[in-house]
PDB file of C-alpha atoms and ligand atoms in Angstrom:
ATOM      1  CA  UNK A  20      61.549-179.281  62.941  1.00 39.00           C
ATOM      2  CA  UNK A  21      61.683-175.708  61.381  1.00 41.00           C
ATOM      3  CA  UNK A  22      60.411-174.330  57.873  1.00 44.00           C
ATOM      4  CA  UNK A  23      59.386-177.631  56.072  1.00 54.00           C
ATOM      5  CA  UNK A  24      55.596-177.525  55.315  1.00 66.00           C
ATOM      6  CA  UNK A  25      53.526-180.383  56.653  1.00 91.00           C
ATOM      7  CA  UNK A  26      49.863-182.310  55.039  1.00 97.00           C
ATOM      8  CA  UNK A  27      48.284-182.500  58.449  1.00 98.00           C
ATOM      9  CA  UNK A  28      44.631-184.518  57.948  1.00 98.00           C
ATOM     10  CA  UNK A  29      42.224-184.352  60.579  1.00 98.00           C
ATOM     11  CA  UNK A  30      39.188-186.980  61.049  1.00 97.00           C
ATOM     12  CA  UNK A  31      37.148-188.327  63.192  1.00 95.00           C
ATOM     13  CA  UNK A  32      33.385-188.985  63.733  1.00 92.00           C
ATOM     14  CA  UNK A  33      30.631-186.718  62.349  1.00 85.00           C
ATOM     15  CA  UNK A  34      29.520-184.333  65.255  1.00 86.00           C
ATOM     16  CA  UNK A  35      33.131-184.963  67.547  1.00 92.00           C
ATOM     17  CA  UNK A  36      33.410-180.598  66.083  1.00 93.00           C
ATOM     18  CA  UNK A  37      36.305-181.001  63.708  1.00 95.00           C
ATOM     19  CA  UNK A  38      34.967-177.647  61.790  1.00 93.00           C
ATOM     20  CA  UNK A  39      34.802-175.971  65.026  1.00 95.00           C
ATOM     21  CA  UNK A  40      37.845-177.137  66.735  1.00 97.00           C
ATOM     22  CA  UNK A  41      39.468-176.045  63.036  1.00 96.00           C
ATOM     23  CA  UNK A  42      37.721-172.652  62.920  1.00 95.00           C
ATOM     24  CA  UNK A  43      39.741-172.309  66.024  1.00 97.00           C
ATOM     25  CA  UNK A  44      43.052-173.407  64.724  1.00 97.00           C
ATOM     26  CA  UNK A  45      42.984-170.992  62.286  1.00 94.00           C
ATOM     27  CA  UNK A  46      42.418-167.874  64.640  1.00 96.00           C
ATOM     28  CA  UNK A  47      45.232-169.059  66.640  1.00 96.00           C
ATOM     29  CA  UNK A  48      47.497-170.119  63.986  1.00 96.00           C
ATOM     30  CA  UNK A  49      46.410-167.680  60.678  1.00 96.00           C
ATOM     31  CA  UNK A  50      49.016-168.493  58.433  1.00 95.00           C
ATOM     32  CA  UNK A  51      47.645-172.862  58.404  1.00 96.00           C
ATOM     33  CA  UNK A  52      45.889-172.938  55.635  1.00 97.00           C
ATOM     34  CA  UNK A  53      42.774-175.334  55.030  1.00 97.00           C
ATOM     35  CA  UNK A  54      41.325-177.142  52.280  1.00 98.00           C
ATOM     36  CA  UNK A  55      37.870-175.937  50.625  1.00 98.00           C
ATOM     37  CA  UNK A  56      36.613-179.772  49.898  1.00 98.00           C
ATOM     38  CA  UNK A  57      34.452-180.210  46.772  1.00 98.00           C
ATOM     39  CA  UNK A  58      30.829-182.031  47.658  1.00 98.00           C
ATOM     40  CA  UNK A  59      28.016-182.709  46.184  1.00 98.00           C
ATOM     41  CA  UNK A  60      25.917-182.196  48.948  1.00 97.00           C
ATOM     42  CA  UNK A  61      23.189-179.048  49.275  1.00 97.00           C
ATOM     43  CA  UNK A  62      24.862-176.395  51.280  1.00 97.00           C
ATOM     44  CA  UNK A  63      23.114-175.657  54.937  1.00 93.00           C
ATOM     45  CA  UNK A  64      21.757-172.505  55.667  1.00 93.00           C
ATOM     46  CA  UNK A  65      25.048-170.128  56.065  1.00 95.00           C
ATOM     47  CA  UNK A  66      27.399-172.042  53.992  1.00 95.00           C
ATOM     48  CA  UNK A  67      28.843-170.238  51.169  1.00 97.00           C
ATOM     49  CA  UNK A  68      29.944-171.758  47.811  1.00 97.00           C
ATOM     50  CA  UNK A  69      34.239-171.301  47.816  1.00 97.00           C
ATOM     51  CA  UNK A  70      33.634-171.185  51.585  1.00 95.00           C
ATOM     52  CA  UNK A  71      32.733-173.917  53.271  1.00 94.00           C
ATOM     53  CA  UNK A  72      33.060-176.091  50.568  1.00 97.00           C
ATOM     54  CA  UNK A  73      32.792-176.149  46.744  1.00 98.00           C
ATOM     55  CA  UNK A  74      29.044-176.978  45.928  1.00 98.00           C
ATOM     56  CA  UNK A  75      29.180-179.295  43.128  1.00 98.00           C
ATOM     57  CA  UNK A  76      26.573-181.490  40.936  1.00 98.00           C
ATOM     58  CA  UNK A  77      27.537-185.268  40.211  1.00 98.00           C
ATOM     59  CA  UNK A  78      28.548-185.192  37.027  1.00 98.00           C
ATOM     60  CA  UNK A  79      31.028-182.063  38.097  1.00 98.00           C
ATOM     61  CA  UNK A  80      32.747-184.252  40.914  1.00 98.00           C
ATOM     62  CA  UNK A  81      32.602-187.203  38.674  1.00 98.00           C
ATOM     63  CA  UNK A  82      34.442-185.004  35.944  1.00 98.00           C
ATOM     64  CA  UNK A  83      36.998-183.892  39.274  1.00 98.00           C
ATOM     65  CA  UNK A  84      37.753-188.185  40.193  1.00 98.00           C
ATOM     66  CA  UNK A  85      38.231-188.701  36.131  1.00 98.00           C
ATOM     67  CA  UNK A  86      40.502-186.108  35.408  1.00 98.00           C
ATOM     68  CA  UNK A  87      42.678-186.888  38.687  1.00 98.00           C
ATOM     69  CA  UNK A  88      41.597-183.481  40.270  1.00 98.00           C
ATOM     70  CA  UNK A  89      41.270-184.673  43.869  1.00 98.00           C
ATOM     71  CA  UNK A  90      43.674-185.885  46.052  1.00 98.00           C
ATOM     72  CA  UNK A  91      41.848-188.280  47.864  1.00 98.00           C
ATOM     73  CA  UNK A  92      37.450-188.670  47.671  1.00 98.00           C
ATOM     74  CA  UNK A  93      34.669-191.005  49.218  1.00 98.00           C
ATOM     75  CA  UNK A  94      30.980-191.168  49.543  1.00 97.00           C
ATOM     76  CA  UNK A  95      30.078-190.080  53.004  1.00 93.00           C
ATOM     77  CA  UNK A  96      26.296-190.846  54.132  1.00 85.00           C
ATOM     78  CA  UNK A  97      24.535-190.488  50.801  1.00 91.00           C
ATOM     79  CA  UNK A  98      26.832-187.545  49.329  1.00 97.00           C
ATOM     80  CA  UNK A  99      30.174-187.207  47.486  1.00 98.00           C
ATOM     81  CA  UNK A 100      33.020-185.430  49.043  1.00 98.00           C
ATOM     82  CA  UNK A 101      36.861-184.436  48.074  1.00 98.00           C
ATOM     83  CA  UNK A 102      39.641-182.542  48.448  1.00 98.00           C
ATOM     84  CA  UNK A 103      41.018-180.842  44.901  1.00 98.00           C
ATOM     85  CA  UNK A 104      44.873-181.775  44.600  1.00 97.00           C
ATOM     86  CA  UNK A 105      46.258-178.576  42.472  1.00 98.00           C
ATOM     87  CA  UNK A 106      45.556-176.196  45.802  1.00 97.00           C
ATOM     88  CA  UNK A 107      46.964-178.348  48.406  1.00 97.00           C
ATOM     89  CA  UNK A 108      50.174-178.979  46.585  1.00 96.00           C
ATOM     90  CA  UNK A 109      50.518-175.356  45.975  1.00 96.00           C
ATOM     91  CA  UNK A 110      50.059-174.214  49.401  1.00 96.00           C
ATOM     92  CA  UNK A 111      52.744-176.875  50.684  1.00 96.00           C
ATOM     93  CA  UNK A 112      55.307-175.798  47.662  1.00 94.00           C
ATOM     94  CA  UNK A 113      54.809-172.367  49.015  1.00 95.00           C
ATOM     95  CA  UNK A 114      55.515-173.667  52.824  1.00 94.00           C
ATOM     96  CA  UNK A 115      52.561-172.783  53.793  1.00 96.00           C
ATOM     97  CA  UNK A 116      51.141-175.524  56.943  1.00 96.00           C
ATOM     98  CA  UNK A 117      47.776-177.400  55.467  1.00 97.00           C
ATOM     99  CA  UNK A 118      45.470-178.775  57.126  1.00 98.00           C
ATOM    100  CA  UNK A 119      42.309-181.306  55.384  1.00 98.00           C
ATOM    101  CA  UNK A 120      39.493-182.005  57.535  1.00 98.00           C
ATOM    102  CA  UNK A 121      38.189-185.134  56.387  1.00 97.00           C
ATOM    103  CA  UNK A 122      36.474-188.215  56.862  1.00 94.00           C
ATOM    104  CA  UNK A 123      38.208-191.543  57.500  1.00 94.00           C
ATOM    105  CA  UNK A 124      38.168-193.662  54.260  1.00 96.00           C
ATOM    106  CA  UNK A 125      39.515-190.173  52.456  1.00 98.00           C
ATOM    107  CA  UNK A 126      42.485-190.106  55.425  1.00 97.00           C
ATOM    108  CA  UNK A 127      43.519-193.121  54.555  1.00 97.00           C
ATOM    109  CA  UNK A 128      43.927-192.682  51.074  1.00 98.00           C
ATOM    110  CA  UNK A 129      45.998-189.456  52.435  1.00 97.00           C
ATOM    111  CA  UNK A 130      47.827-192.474  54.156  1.00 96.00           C
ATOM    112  CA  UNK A 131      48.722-194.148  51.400  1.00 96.00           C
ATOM    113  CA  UNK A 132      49.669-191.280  48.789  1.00 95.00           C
ATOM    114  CA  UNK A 133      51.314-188.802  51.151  1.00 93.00           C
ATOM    115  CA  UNK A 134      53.244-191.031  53.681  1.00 92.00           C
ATOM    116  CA  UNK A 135      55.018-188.171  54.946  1.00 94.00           C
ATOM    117  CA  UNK A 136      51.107-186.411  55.814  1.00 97.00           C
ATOM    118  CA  UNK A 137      50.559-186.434  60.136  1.00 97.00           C
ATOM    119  CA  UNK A 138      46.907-188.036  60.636  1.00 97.00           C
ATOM    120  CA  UNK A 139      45.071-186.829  63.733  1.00 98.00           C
ATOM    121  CA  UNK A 140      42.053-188.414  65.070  1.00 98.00           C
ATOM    122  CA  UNK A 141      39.646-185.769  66.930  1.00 98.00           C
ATOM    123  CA  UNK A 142      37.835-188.467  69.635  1.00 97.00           C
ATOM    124  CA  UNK A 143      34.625-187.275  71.543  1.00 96.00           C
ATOM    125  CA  UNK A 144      34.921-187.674  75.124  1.00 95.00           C
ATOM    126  CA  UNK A 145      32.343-190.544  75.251  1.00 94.00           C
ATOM    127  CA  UNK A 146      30.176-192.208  72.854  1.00 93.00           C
ATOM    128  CA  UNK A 147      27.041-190.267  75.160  1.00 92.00           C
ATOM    129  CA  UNK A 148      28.637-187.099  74.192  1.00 92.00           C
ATOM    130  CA  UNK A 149      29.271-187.370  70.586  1.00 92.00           C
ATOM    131  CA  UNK A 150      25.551-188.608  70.284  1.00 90.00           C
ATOM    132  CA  UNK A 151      24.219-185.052  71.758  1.00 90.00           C
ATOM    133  CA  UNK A 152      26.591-182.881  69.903  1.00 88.00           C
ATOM    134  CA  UNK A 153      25.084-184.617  66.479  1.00 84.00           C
ATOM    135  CA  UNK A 154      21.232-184.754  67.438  1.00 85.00           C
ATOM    136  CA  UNK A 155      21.608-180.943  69.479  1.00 81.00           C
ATOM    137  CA  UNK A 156      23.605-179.536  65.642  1.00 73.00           C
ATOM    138  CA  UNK A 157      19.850-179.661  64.830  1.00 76.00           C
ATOM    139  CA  UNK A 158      20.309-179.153  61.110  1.00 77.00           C
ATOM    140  CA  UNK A 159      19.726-182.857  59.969  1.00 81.00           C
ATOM    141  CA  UNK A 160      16.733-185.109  60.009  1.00 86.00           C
ATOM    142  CA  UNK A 161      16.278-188.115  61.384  1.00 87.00           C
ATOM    143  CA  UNK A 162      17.391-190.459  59.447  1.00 90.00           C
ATOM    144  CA  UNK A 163      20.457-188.703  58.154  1.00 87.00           C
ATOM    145  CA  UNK A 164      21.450-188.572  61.982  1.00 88.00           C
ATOM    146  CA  UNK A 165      20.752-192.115  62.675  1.00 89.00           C
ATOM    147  CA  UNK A 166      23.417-192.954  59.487  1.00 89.00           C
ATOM    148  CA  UNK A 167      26.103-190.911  60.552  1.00 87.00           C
ATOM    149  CA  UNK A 168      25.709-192.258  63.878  1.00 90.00           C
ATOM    150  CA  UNK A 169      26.312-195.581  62.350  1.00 91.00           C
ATOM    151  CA  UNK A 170      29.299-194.466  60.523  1.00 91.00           C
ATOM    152  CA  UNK A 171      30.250-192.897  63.764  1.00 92.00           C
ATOM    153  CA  UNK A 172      30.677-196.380  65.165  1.00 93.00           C
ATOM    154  CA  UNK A 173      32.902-197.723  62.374  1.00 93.00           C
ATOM    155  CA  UNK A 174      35.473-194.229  62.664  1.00 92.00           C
ATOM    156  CA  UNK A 175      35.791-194.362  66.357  1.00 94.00           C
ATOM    157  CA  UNK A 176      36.997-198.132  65.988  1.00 94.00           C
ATOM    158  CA  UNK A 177      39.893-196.437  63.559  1.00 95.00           C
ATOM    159  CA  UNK A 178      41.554-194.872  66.062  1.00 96.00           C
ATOM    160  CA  UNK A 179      44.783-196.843  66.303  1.00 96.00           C
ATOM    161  CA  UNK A 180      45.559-196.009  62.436  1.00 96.00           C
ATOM    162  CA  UNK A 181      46.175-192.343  63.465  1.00 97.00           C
ATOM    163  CA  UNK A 182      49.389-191.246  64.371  1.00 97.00           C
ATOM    164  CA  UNK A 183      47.953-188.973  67.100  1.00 97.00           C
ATOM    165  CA  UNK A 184      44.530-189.244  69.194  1.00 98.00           C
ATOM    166  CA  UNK A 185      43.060-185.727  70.666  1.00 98.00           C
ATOM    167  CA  UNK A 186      39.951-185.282  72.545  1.00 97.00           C
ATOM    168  CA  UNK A 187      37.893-183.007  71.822  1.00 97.00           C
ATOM    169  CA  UNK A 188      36.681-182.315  75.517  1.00 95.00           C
ATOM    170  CA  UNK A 189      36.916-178.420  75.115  1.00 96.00           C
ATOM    171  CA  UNK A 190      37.956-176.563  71.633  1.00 97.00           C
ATOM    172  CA  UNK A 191      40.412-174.279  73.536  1.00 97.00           C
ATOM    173  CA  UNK A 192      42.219-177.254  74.558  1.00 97.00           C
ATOM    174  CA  UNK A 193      41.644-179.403  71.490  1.00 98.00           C
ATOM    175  CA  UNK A 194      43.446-176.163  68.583  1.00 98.00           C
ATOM    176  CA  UNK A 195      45.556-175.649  71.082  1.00 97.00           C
ATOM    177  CA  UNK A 196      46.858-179.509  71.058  1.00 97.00           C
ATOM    178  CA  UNK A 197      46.933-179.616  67.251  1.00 97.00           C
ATOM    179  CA  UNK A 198      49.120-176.400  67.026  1.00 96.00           C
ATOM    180  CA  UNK A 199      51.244-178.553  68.827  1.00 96.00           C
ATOM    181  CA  UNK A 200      51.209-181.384  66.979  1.00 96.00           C
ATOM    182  CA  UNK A 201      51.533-179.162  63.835  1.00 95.00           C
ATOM    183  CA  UNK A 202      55.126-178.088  65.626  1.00 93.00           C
ATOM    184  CA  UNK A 203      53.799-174.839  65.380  1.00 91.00           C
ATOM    185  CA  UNK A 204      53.335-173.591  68.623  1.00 81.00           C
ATOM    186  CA  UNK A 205      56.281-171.193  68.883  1.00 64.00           C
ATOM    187  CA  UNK A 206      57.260-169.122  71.717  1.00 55.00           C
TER     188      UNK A 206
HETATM  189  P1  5GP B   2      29.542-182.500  56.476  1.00 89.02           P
HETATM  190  O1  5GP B   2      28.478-182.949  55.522  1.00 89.02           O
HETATM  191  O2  5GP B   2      29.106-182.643  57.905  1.00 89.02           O
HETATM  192  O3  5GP B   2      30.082-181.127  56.155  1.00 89.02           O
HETATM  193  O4  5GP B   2      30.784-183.479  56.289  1.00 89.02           O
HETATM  194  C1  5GP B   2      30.592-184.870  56.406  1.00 89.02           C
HETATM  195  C2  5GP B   2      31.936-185.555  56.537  1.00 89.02           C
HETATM  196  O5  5GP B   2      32.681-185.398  55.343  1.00 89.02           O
HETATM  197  C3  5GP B   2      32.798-184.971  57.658  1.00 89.02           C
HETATM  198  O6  5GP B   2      33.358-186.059  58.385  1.00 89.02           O
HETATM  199  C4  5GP B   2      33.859-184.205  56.913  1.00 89.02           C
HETATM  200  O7  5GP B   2      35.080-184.168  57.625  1.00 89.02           O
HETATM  201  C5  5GP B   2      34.005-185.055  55.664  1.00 89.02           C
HETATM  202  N1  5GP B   2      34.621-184.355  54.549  1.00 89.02           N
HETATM  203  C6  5GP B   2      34.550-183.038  54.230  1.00 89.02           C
HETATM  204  N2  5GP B   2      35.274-182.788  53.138  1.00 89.02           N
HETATM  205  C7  5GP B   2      35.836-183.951  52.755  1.00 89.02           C
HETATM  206  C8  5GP B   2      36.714-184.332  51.689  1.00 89.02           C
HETATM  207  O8  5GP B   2      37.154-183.547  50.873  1.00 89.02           O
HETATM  208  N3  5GP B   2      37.065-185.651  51.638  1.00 89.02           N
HETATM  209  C9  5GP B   2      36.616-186.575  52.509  1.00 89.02           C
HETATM  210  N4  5GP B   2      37.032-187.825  52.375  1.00 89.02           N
HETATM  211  N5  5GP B   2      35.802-186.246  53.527  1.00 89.02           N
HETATM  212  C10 5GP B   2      35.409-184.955  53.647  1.00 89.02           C
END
């Protein structure tokens, strides 16, 4: 397939490295474009407002879901999260390859809108291993680790609804797979 611009979504479990296997993408493959999500959760140290995400209050992201600004949202582990519609349709208008990195009840509302959109589920080599990766991140407490491992339980068993399963056992490999199933990986 040549030219025609494609929604690719990728989930997965908090802590499998979707940002980082992303942040790689996007060095290999500059012209993929992804989605700055709007959240209402506080930014951690290093994240930039317009750059990681969009830092919002509630009543902002509430004013976003009323006035049909995001393309898909959900409440992830205490905070609000979505991905604004206007930017994402204008990127794929322009043919330009974009890529959401979000979690799994916001890909399947990706499912259901954009039929045409290629879901890929980043999968931790082992349960063992996505449980270090989360607790060594070391920039939640506790409790907030303990919920997202919980989560972590219900996205792993939503595998089959993907259309594509990668592991992430090294990034390299991991971009390098996506590219691929992006059909971008060109000679
Ligand atoms: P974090 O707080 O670790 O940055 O993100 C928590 C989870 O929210 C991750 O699984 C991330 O992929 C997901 N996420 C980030 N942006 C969005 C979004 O716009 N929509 C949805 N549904 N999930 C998102």
């Amino acid at each position: 397939m040549s030219g025609a611009a494609r929604l690719t979504v990728l989930s997965g479990p908090s802590g499998v490295g979707k940002s980082t296997v992303v942040q790689r993408l996007r060095e290999l493959r500059p012209d993929v474009w992804l989605s700055v999500s709007a959240t209402t959760r506080r930014p951690r140290p290093g994240e930039t407002h317009g750059v990681e995400y969009f830092f919002v209050d509630h009543a902002e992201f509430a004013r976003l879901v009323e006035e049909g600004e995001l393309l898909e949202w959900a409440k992830f582990s205490g905070n609000f999260y979505g991905t604004p519609r206007a930017a994402v349709a204008e990127h794929l208008a322009a043919g330009t390859p974009v890529v959401l990195e979000i979690e799994l009840q916001g890909a399947r509302q990706v499912r259901a809108s954009q039929p045409d959109a290629q879901l890929v589920f980043l999968a931790p080599p082992s349960w063992e291993e996505l449980v270090r990766r989360l607790v060594g991140r070391g920039t939640e407490p506790a409790d907030v680790i303990a919920r997202r491992l919980q989560t972590a339980r219900i996205e792993l068993a939503a595998e089959s609804e993907f259309d594509a399963t990668v592991v992430n056992a090294s990034v390299e490999e991991a971009a390098a797979a996506l590219v691929a199933l992006m059909g971008l990986s060109g000679p």
